[in-house]
mmCIF file of C-alpha atoms in Angstrom:
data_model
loop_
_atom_site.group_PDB
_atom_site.id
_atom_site.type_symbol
_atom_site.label_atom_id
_atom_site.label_comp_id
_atom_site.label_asym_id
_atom_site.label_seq_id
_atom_site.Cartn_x
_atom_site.Cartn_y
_atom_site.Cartn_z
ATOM 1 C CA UNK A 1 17.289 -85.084 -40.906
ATOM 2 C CA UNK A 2 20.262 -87.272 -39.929
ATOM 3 C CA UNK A 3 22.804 -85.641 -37.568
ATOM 4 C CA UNK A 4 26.359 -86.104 -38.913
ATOM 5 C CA UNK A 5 28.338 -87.972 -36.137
ATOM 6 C CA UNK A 6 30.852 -85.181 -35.967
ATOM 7 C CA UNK A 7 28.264 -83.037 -35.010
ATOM 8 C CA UNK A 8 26.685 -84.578 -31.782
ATOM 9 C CA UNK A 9 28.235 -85.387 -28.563
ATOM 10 C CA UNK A 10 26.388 -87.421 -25.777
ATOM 11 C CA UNK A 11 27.234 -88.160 -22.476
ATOM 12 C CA UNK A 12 25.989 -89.851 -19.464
ATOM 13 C CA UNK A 13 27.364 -88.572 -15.907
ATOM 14 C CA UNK A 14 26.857 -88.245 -12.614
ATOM 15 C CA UNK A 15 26.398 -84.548 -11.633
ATOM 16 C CA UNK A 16 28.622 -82.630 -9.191
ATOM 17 C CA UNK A 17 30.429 -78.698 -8.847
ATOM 18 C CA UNK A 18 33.549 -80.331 -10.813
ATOM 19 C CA UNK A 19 32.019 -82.181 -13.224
ATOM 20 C CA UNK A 20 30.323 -79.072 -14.444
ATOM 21 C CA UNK A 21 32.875 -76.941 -14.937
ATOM 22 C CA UNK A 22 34.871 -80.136 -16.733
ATOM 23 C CA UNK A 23 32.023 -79.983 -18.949
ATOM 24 C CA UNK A 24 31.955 -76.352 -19.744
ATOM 25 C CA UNK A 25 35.574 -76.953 -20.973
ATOM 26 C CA UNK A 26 34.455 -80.007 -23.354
ATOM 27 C CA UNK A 27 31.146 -78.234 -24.609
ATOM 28 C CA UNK A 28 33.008 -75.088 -25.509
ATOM 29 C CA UNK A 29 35.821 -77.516 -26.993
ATOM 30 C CA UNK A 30 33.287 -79.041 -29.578
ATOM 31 C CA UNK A 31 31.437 -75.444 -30.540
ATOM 32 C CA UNK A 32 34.854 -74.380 -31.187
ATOM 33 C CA UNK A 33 35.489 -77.442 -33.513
ATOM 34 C CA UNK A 34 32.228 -76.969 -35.019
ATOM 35 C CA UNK A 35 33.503 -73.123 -35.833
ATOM 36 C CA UNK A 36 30.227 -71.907 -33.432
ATOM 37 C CA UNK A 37 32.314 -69.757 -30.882
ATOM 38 C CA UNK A 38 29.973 -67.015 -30.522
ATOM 39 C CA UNK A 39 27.647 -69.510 -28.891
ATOM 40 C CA UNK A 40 30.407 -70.728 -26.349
ATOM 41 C CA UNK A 41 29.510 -68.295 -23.379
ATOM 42 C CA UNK A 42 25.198 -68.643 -23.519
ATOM 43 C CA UNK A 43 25.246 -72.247 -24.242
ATOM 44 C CA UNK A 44 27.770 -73.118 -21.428
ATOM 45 C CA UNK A 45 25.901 -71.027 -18.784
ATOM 46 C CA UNK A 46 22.047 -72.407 -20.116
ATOM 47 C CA UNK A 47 24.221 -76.108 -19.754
ATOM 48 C CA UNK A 48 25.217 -74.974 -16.253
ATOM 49 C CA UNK A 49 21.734 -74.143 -15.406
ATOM 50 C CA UNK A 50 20.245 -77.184 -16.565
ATOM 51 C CA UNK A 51 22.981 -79.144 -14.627
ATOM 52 C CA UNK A 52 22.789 -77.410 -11.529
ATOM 53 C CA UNK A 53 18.994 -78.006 -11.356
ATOM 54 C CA UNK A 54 19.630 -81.471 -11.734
ATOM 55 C CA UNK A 55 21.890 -82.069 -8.913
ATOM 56 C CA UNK A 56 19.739 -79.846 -6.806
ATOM 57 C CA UNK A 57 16.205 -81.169 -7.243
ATOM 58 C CA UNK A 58 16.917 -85.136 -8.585
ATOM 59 C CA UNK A 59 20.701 -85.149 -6.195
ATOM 60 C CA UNK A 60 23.666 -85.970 -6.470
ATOM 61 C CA UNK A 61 23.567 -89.956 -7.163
ATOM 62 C CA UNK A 62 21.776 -89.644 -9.578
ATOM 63 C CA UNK A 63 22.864 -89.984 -13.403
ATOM 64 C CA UNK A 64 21.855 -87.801 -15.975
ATOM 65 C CA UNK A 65 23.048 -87.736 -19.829
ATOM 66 C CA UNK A 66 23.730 -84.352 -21.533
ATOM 67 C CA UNK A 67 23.806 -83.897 -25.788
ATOM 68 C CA UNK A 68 24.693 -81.517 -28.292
ATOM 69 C CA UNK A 69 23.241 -82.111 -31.574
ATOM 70 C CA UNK A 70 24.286 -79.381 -34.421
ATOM 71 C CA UNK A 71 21.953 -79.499 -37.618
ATOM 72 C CA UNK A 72 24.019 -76.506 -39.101
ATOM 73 C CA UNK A 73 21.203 -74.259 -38.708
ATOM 74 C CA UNK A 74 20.391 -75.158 -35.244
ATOM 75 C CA UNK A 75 22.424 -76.655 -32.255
ATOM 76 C CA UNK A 76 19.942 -78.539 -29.674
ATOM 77 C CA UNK A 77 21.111 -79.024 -26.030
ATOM 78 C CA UNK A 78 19.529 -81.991 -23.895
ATOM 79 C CA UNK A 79 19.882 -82.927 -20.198
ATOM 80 C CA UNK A 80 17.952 -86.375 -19.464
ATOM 81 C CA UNK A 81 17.520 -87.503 -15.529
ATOM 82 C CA UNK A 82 15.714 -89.754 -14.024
ATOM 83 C CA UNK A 83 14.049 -87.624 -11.459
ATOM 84 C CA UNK A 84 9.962 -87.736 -11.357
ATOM 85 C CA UNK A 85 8.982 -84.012 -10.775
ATOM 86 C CA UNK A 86 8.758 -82.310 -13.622
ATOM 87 C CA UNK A 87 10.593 -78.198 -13.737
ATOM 88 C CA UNK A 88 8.715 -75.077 -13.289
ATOM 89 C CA UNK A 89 9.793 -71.768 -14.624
ATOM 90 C CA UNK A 90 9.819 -69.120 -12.165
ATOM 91 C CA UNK A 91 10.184 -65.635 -12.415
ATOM 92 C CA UNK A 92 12.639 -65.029 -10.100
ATOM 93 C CA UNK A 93 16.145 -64.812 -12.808
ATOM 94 C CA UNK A 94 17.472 -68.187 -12.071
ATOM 95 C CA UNK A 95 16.982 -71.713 -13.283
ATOM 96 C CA UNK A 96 14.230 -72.436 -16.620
ATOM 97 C CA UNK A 97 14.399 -68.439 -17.047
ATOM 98 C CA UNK A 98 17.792 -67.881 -17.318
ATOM 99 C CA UNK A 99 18.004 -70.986 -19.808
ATOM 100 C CA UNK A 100 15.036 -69.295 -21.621
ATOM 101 C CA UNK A 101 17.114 -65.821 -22.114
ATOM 102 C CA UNK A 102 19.729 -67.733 -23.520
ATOM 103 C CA UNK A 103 18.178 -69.369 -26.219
ATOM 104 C CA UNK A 104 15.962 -69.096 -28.928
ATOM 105 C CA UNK A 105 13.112 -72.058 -27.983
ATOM 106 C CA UNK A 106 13.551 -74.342 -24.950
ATOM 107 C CA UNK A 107 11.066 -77.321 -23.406
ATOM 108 C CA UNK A 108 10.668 -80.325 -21.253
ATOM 109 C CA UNK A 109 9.376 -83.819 -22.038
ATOM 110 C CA UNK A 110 8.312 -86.561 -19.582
ATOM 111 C CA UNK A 111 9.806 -89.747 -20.269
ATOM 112 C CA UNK A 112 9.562 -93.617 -18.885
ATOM 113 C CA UNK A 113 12.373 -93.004 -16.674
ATOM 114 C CA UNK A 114 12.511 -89.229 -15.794
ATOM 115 C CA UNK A 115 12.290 -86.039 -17.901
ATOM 116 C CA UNK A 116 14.467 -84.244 -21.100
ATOM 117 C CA UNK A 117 15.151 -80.646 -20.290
ATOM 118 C CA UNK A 118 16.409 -78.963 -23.825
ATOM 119 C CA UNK A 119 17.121 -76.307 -25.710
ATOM 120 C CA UNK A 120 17.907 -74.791 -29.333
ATOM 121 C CA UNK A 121 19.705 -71.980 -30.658
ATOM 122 C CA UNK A 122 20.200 -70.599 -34.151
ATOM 123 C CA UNK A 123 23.466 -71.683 -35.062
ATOM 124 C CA UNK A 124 23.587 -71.195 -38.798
ATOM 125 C CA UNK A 125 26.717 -73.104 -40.671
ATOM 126 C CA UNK A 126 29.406 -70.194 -41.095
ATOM 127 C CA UNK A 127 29.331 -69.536 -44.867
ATOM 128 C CA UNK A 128 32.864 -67.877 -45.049
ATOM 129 C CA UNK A 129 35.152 -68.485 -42.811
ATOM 130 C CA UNK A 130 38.589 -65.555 -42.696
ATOM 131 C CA UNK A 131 41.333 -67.276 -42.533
ATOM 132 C CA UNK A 132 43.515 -64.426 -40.558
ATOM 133 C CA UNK A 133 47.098 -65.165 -39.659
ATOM 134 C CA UNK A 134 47.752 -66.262 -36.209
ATOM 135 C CA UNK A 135 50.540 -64.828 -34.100
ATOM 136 C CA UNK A 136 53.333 -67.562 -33.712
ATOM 137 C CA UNK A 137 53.739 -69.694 -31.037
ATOM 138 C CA UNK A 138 56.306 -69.042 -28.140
ATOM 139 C CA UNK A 139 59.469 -71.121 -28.608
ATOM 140 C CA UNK A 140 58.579 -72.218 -32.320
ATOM 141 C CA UNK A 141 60.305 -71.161 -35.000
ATOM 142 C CA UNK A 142 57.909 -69.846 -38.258
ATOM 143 C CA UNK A 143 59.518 -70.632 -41.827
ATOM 144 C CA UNK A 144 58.040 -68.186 -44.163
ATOM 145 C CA UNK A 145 58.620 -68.195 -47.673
ATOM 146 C CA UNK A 146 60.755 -64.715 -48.729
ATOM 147 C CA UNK A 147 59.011 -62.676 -50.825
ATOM 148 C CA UNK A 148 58.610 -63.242 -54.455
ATOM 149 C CA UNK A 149 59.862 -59.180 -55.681
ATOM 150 C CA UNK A 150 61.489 -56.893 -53.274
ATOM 151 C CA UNK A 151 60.784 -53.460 -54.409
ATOM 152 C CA UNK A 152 63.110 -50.733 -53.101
ATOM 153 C CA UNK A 153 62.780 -47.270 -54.414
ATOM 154 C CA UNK A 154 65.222 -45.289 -52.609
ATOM 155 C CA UNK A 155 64.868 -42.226 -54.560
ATOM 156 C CA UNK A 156 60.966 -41.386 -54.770
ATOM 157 C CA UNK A 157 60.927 -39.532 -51.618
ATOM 158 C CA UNK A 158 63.825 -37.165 -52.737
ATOM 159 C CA UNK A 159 62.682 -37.284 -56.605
ATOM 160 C CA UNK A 160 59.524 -35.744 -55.118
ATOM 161 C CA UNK A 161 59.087 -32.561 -55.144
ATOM 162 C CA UNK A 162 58.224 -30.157 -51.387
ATOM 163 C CA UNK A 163 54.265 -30.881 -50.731
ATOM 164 C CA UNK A 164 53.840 -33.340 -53.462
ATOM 165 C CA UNK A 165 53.364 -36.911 -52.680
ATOM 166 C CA UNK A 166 55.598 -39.428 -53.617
ATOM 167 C CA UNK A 167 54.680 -41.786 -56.470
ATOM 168 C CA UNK A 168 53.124 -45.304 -55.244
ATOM 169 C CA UNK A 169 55.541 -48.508 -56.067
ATOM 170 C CA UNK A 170 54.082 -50.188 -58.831
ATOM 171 C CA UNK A 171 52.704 -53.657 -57.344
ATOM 172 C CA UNK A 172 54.902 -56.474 -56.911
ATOM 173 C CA UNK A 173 54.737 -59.419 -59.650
ATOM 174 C CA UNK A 174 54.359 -63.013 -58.391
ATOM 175 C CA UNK A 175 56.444 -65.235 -59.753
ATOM 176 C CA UNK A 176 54.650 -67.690 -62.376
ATOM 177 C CA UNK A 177 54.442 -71.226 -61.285
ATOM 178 C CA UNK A 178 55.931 -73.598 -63.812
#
């Protein structure tokens, strides 16, 4: 299955405390684009995990190249170095089994230059997305369009009678578009 370019990012880096948390920003950045928010918080820590190992066990000179692959069912997380020893999960919380509580299926692959640390989580392609009405912006003016039928019934309350309810407004037309 081919990967549309939209939906991969790759980059190649040299690992240190800031350039983690720069790429926390752009990671969540692209799940937001890619409408996969509810991912944001376990994929950035797993990424954090998987970076932090590689500055502490391959160092800090080293380069290492991180990807993001979305299929639309699944989104597949990568972290390439070229550091010889291969990880070992332990069961002490931290490293390969924290990455392994935050996702669905994770592994490691030698290669000719170092090792791939990944892993996947079910990301399925949101079917419907709500479009909800967002607040407006400080400082910006919002032009809405006035209503098509402004209904005013200033009498149903007192044409009511004691205890009764008042009668509902009948709903408002829309103007036909010509």
């Amino acid at each position: 299955m081919t990967v549309p370019l939209d939906r991969q990012y790759l980059v190649e880096l040299q690992v240190s405390a800031e350039r983690v948390s720069q790429l926390r920003r752009i990671i969540a950045a692209h799940l937001r684009h890619w409408s996969l928010e509810l991912h944001i918080r376990p994929v950035c820590r797993a990424v954090e995990e998987l970076l932090t190992n590689v500055q502490r066990h391959v160092g800090d000179d080293n380069t290492c190249v991180l990807e993001l692959r979305w299929s639309g069912r699944h989104l597949t997380v990568s972290v390439a170095d070229n550091g010889a020893d291969m990880p070992r999960l332990l069961h002490e919380g931290g490293g390969l089994s924290r990455v392994m509580a935050l996702s669905d299926s994770w592994g490691t692959c030698r290669t000719a230059e170092g090792k791939v640390v990944w892993f996947t989580r079910y990301a399925q392609e949101p079917q419907h997305i709500a479009l909800v009405p967002l607040p407006p912006l400080p400082g910006v003016r919002e032009f809405r369009r006035p209503p098509a039928v402004v209904a005013d019934f200033p009498d149903a309350e007192a044409a009511a009678p004691a205890g009764s309810e008042a009668p509902e407004p009948a709903p408002a037309q829309a103007p036909a578009l010509v």
